[in-house]
PDB file of C-alpha atoms in Angstrom:
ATOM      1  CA  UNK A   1       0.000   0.000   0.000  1.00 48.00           C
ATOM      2  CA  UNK A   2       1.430   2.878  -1.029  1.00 44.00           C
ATOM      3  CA  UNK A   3       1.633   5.832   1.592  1.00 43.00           C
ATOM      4  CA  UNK A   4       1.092   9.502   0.829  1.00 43.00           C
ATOM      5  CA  UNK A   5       2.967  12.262   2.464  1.00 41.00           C
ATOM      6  CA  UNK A   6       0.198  14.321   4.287  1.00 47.00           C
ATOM      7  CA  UNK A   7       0.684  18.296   2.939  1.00 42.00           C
ATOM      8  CA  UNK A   8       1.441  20.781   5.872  1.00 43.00           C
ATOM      9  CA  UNK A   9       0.298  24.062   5.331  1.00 43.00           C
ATOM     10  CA  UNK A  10       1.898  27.001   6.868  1.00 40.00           C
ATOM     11  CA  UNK A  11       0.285  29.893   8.722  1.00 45.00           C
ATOM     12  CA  UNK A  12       1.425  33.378   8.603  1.00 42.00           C
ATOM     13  CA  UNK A  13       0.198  35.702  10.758  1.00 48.00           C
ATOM     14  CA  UNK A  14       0.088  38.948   8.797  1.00 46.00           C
ATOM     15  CA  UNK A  15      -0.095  42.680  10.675  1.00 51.00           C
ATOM     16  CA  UNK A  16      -3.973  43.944  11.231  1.00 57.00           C
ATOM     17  CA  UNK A  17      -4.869  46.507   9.223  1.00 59.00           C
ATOM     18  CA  UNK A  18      -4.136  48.737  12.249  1.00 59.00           C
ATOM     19  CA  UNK A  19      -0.470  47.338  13.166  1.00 59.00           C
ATOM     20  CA  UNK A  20       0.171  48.011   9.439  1.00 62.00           C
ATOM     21  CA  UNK A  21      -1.386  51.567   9.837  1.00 65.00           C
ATOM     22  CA  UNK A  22       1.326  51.898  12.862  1.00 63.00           C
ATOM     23  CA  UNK A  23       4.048  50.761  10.992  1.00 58.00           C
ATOM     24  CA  UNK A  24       3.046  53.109   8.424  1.00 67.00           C
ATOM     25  CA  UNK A  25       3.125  56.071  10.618  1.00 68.00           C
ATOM     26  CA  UNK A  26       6.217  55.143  12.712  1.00 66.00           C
ATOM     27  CA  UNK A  27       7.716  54.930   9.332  1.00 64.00           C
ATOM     28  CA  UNK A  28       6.406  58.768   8.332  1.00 72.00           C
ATOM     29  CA  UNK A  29       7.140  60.078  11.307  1.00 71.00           C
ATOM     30  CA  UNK A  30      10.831  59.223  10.795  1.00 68.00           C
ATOM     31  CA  UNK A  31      11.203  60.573   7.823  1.00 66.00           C
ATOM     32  CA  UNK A  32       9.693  64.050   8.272  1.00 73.00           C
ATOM     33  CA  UNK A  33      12.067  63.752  11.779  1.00 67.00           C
ATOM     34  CA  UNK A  34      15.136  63.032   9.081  1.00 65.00           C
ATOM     35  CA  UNK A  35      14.076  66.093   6.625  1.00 68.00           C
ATOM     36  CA  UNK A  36      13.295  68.591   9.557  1.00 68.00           C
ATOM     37  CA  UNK A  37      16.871  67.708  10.888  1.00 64.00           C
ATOM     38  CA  UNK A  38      18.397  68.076   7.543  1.00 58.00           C
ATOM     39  CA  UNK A  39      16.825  71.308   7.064  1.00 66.00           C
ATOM     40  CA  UNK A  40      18.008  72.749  10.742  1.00 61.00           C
ATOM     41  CA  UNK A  41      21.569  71.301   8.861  1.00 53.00           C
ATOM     42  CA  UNK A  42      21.123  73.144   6.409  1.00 55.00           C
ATOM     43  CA  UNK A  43      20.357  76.562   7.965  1.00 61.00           C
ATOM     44  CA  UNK A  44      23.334  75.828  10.452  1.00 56.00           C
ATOM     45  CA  UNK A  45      25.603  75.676   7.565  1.00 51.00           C
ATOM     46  CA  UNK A  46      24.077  78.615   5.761  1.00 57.00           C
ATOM     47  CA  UNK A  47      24.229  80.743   8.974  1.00 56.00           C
ATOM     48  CA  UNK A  48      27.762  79.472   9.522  1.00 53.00           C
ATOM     49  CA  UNK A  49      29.221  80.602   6.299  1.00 54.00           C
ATOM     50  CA  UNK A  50      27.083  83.791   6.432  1.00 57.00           C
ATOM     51  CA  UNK A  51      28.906  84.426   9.930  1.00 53.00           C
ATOM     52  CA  UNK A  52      32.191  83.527   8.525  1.00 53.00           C
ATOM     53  CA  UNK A  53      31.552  86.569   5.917  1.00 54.00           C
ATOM     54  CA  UNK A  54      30.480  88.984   8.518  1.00 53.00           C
ATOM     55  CA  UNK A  55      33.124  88.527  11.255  1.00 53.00           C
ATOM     56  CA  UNK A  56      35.964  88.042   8.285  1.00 62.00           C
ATOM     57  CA  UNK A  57      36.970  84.222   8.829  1.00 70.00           C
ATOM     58  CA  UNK A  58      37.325  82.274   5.805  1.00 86.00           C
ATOM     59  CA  UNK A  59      39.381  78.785   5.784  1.00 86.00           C
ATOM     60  CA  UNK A  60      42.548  78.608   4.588  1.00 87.00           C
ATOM     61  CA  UNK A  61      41.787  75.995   2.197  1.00 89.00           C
ATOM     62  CA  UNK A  62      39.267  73.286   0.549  1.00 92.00           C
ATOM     63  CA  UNK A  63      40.927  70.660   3.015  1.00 89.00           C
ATOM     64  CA  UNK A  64      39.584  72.464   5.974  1.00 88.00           C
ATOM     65  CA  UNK A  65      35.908  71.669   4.972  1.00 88.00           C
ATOM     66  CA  UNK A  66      33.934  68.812   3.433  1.00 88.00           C
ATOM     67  CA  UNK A  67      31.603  71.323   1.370  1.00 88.00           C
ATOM     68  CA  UNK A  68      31.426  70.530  -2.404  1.00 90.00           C
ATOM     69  CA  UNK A  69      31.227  73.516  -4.814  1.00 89.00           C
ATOM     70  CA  UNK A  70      31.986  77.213  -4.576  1.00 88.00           C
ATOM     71  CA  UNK A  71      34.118  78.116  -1.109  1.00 89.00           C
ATOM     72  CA  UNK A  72      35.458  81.391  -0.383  1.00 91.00           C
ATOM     73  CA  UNK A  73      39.267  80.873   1.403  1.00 88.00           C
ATOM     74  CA  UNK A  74      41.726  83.314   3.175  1.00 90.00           C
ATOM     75  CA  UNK A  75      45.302  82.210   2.229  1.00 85.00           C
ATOM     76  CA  UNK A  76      46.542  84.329   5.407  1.00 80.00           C
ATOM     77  CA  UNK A  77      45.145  86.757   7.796  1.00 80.00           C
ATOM     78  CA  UNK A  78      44.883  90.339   5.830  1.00 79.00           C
ATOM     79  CA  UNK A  79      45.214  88.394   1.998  1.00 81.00           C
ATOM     80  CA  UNK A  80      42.423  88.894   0.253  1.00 88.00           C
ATOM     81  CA  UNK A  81      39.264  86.659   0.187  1.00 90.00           C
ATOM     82  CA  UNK A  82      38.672  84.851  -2.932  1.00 87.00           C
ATOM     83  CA  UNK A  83      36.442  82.165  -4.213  1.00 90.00           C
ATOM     84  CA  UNK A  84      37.595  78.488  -5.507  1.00 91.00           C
ATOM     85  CA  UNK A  85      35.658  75.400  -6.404  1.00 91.00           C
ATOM     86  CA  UNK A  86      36.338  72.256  -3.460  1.00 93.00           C
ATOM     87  CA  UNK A  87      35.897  68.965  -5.280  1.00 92.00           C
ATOM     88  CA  UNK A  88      35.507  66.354  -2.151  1.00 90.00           C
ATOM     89  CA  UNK A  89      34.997  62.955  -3.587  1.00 88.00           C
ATOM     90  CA  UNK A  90      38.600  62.466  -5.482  1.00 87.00           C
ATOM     91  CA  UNK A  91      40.881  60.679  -3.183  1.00 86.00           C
ATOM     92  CA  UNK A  92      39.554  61.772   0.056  1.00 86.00           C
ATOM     93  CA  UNK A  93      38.895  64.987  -0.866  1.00 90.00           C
ATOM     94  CA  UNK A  94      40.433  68.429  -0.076  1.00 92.00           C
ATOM     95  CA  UNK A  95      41.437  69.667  -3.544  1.00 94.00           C
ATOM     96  CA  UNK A  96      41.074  72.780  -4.844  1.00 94.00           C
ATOM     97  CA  UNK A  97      39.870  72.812  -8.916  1.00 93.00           C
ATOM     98  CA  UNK A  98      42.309  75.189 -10.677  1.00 91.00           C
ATOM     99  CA  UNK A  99      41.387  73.770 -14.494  1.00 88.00           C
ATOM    100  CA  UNK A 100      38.840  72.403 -16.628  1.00 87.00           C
ATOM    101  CA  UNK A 101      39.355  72.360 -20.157  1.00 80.00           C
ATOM    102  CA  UNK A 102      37.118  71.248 -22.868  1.00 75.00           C
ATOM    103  CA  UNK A 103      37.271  73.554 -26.042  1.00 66.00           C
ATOM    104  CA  UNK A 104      40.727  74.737 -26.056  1.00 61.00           C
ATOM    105  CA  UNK A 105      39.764  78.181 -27.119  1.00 65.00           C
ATOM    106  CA  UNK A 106      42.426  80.818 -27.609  1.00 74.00           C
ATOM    107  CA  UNK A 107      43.183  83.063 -23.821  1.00 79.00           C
ATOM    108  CA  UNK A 108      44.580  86.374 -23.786  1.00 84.00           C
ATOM    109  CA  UNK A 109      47.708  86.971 -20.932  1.00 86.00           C
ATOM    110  CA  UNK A 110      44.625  89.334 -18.794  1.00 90.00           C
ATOM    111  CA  UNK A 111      42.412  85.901 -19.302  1.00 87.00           C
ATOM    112  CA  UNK A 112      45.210  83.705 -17.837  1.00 86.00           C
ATOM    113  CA  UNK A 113      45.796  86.173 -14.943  1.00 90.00           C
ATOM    114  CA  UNK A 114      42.386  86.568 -14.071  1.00 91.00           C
ATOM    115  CA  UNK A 115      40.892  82.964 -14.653  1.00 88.00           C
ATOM    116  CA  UNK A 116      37.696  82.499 -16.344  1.00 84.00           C
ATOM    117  CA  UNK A 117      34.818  80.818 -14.519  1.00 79.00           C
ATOM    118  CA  UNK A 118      32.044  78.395 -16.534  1.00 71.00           C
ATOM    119  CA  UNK A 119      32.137  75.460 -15.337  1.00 69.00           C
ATOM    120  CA  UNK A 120      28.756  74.188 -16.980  1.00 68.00           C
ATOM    121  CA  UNK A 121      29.843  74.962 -19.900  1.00 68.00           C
ATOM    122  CA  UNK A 122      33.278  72.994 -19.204  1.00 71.00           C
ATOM    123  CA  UNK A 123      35.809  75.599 -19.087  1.00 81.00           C
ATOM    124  CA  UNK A 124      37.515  77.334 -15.753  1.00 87.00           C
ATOM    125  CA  UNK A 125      40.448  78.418 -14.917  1.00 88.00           C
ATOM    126  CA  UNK A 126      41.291  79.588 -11.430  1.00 90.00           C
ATOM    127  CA  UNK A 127      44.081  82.420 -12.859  1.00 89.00           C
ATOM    128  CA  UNK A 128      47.734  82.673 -12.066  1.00 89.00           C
ATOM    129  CA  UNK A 129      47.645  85.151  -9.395  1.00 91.00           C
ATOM    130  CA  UNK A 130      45.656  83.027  -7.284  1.00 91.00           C
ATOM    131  CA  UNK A 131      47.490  79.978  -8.737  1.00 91.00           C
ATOM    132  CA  UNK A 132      50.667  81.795  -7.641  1.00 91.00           C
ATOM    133  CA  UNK A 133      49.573  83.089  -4.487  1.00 90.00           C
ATOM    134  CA  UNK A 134      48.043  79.535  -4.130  1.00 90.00           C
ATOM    135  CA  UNK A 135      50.922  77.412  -4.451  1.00 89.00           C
ATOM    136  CA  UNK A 136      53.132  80.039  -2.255  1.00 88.00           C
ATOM    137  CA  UNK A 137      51.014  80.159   1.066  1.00 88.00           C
ATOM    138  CA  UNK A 138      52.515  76.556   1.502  1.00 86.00           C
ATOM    139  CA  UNK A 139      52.977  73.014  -0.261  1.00 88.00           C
ATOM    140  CA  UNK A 140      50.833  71.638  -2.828  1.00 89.00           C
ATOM    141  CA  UNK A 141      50.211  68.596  -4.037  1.00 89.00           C
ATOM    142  CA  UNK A 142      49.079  68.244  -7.936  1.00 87.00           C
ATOM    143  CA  UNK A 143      46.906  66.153  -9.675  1.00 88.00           C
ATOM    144  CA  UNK A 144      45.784  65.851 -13.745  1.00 84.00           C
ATOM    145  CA  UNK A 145      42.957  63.886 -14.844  1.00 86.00           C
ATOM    146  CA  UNK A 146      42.251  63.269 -18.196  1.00 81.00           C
ATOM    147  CA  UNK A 147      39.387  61.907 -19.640  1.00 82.00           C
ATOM    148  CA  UNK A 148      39.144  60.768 -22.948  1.00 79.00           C
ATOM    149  CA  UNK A 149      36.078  59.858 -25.252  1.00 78.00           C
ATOM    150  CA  UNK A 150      36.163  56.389 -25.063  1.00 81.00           C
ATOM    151  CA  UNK A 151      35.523  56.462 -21.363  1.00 83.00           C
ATOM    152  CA  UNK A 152      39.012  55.780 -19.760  1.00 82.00           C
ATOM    153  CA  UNK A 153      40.356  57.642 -17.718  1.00 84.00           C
ATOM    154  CA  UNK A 154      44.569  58.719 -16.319  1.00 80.00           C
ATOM    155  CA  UNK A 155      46.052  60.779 -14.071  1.00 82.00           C
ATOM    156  CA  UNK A 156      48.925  62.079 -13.532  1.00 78.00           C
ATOM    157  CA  UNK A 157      50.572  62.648  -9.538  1.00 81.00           C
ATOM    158  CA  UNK A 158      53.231  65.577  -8.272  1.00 79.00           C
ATOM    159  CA  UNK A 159      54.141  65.575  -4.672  1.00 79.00           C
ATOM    160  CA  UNK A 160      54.682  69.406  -4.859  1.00 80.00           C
ATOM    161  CA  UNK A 161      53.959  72.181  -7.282  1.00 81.00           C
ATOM    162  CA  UNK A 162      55.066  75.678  -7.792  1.00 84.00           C
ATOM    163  CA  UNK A 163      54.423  78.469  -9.823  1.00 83.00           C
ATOM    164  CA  UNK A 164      57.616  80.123 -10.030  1.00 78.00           C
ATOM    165  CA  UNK A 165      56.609  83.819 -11.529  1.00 80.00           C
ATOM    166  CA  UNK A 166      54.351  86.029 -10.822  1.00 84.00           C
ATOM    167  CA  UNK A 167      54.145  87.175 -14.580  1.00 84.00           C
ATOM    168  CA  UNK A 168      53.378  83.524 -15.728  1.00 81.00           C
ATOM    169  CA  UNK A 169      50.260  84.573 -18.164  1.00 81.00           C
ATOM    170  CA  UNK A 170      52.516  86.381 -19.936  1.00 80.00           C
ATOM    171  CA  UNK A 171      54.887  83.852 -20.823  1.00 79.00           C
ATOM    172  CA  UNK A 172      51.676  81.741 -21.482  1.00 79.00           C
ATOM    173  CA  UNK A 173      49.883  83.490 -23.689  1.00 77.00           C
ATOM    174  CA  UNK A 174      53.252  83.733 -25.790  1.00 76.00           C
ATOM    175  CA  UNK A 175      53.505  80.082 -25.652  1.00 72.00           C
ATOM    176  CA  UNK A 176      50.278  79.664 -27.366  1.00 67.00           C
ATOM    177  CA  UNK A 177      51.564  80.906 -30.985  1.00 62.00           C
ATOM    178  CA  UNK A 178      55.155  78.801 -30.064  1.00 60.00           C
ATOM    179  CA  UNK A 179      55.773  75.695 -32.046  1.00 55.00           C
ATOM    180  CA  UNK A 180      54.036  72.579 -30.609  1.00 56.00           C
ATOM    181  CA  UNK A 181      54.769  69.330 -28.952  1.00 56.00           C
ATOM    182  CA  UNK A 182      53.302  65.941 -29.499  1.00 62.00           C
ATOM    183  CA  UNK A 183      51.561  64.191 -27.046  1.00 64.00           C
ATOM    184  CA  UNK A 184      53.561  61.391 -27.398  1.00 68.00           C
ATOM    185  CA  UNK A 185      56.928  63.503 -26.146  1.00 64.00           C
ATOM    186  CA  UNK A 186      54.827  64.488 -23.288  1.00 62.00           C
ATOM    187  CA  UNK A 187      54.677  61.120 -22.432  1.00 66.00           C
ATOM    188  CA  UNK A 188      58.309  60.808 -22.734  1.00 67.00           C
ATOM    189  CA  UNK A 189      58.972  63.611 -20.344  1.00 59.00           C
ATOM    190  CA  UNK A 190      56.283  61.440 -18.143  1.00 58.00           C
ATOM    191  CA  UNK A 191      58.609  59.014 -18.262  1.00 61.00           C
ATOM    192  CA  UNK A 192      61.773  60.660 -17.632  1.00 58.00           C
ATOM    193  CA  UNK A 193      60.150  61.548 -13.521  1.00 50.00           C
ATOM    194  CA  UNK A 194      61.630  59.445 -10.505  1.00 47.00           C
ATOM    195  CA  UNK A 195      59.182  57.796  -9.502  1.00 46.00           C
ATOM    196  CA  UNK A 196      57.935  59.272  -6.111  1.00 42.00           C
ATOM    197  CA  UNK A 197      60.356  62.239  -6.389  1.00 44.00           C
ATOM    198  CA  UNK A 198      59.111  65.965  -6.546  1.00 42.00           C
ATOM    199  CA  UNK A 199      57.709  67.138 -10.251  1.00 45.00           C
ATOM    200  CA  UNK A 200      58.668  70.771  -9.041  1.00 44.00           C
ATOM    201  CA  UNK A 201      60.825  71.222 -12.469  1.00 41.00           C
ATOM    202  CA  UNK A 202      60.238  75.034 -12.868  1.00 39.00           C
ATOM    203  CA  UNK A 203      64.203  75.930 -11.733  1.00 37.00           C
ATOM    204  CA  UNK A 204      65.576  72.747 -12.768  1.00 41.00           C
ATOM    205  CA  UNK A 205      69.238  73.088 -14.099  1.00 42.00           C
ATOM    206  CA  UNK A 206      67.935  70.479 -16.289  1.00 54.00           C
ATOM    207  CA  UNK A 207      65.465  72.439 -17.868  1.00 57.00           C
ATOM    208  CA  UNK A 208      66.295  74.662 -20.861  1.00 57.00           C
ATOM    209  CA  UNK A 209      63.136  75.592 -21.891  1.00 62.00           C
ATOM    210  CA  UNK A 210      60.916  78.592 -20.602  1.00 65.00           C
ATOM    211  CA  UNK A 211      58.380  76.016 -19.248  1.00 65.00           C
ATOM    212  CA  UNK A 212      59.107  73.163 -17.648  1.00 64.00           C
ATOM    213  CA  UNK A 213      57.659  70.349 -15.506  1.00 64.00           C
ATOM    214  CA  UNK A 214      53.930  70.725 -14.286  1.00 68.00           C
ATOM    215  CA  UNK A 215      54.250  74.097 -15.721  1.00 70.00           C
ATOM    216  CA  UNK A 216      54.421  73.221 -19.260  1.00 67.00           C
ATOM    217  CA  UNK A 217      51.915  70.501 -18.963  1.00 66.00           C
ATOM    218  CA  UNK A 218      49.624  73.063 -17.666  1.00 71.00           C
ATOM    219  CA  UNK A 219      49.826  75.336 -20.658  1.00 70.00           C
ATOM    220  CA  UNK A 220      50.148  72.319 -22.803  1.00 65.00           C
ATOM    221  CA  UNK A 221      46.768  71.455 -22.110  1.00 64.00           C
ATOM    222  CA  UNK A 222      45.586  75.169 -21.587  1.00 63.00           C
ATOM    223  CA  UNK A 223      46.342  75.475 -25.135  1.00 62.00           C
ATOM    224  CA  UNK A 224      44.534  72.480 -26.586  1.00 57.00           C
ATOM    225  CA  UNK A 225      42.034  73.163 -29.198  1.00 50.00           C
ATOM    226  CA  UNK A 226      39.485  70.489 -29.085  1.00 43.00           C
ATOM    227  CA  UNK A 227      37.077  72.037 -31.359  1.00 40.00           C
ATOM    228  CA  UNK A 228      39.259  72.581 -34.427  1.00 43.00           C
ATOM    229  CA  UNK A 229      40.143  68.832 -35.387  1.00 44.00           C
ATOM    230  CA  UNK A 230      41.508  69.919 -38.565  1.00 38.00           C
ATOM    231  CA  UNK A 231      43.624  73.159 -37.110  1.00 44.00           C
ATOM    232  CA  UNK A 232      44.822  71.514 -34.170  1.00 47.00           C
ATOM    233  CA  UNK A 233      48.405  73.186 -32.765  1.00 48.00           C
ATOM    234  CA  UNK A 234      48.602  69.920 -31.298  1.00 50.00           C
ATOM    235  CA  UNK A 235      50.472  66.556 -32.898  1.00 50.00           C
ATOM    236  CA  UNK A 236      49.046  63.006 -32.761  1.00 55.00           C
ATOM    237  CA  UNK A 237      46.860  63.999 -29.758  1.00 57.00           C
ATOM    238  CA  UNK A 238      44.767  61.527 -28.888  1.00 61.00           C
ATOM    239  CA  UNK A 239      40.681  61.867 -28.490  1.00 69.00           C
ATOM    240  CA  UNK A 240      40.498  63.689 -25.061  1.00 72.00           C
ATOM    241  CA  UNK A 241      37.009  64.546 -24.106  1.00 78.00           C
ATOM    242  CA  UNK A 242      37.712  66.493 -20.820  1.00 80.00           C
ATOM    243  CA  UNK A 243      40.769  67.326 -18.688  1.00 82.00           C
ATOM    244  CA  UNK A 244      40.833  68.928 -15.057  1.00 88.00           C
ATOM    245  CA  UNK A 245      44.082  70.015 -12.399  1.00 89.00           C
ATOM    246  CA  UNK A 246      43.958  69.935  -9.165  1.00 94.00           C
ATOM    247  CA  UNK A 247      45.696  71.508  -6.205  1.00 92.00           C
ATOM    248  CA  UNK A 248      45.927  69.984  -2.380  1.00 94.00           C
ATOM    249  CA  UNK A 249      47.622  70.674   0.610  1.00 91.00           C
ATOM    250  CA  UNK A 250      50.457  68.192   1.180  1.00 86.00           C
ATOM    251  CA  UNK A 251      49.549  65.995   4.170  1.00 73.00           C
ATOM    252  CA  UNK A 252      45.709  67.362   3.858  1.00 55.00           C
ATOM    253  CA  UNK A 253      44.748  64.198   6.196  1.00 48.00           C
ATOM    254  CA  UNK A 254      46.554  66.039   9.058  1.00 46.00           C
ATOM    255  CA  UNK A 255      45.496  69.458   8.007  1.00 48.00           C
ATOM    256  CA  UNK A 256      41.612  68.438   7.916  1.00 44.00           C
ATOM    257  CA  UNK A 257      42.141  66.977  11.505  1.00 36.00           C
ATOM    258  CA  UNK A 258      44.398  70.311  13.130  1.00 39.00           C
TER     259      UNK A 258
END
């Protein structure tokens, strides 16, 4: 006689209408708790910053603070204020945006002093008096990214960075009409750096030309005319879609924390 295996069935005991309605509530309650305390955040940052303007404190730098975006910095007591753009997710954070380049559109020297600020539309440069004033209230750390159009992406490291003159956009904006480089004796150059070591090249005995180091990369890529494929200054360049510089404090880790 064959045997059957009797079925079991399995209870559940689901919430009453009014446990759910509980749940539901507890649930709403939370959340409205969350958004009023983000709000109060919100309006204790605001106020902050709005304080900082009106008793004349500003942070040194974007390592001092965690905001993203547009932060106006003191480089020392009696400088004047001036605002930069903090970018906060790269590698911990802390860096200070001094280029984006997308178009590679022809500067003048005042342009290169001065910066030029549109970052939606994918150009920015912070200018080389701040850059110079930047890199001179104390060490720097440098970073390149490029991206290109097929989606990679590389960067390139210094441990320290300085701009050496004051008068820099001049020199740069004469650079611009200045027989080109390829890309692919950039990469040599790349190359040629100890690995680890310093990239601060500008007063190298080395170095025979006007720019050197960071410095020349800098107006190497300031120069780039993405737009004009068929009038390009530059050699064998490959498809770059976007490239950005950064500036940090050296040892930001201890500066966010003293």
């Amino acid at each position: 006689m064959s045997s059957r295996r009797q079925t079991r069935g399995v209870h559940v005991k689901l919430p009453s209408s009014a446990g759910t309605a509980a749940v539901s509530g507890a649930v709403r309650s939370l959340k409205e708790k969350i958004e009023q305390q983000t709000e109060v955040l919100n309006r204790l940052a605001n106020a902050t910053e709005k304080l900082s303007e009106s008793s004349g404190f500003f942070l040194r730098n974007c390592a001092l603070t965690d905001k993203y975006g547009y932060t106006r910095i003191q480089l020392e007591e009696g400088s004047k204020p001036f605002d930069v753009f903090c970018e906060q997710v790269l590698d911990e954070g802390g860096w200070t945006l001094v280029l984006q380049r997308f178009n590679g559109t022809h500067r003048t020297a005042q342009e290169f002093r001065e910066g030029y600020n549109s970052i939606a539309a994918g150009e920015y440069f912070l200018g080389t008096d701040k850059l110079y004033a930047l890199t001179h209230s104390r060490d720097h750390e440098l970073l390149f990214i490029v991206e290109f159009v097929d989606m990679t992406i590389r960067t390139y490291r210094a441990q320290r960075f300085v701009l050496q003159s004051p008068t820099a956009h001049l020199k740069w904006e004469r650079e611009q009409d200045t027989s080109r480089y390829s890309w692919s004796l950039w990469e040599q150059e790349i190359a040629r750096l100890p690995a680890g070591k310093s990239w601060e090249w500008e007063s190298a005995k080395s170095c025979t030309s006007d720019l050197c180091g960071p410095e020349r990369f800098i107006v190497f890529l300031l120069k780039w005319n993405f737009a004009m494929q068929n009038n390009s200054p530059i050699m064998g360049r490959p498809a770059i879609r976007l490239l950005k510089l950064f500036l940090r404090p050296s040892n930001a880790y201890w500066t966010v924390r003293n």
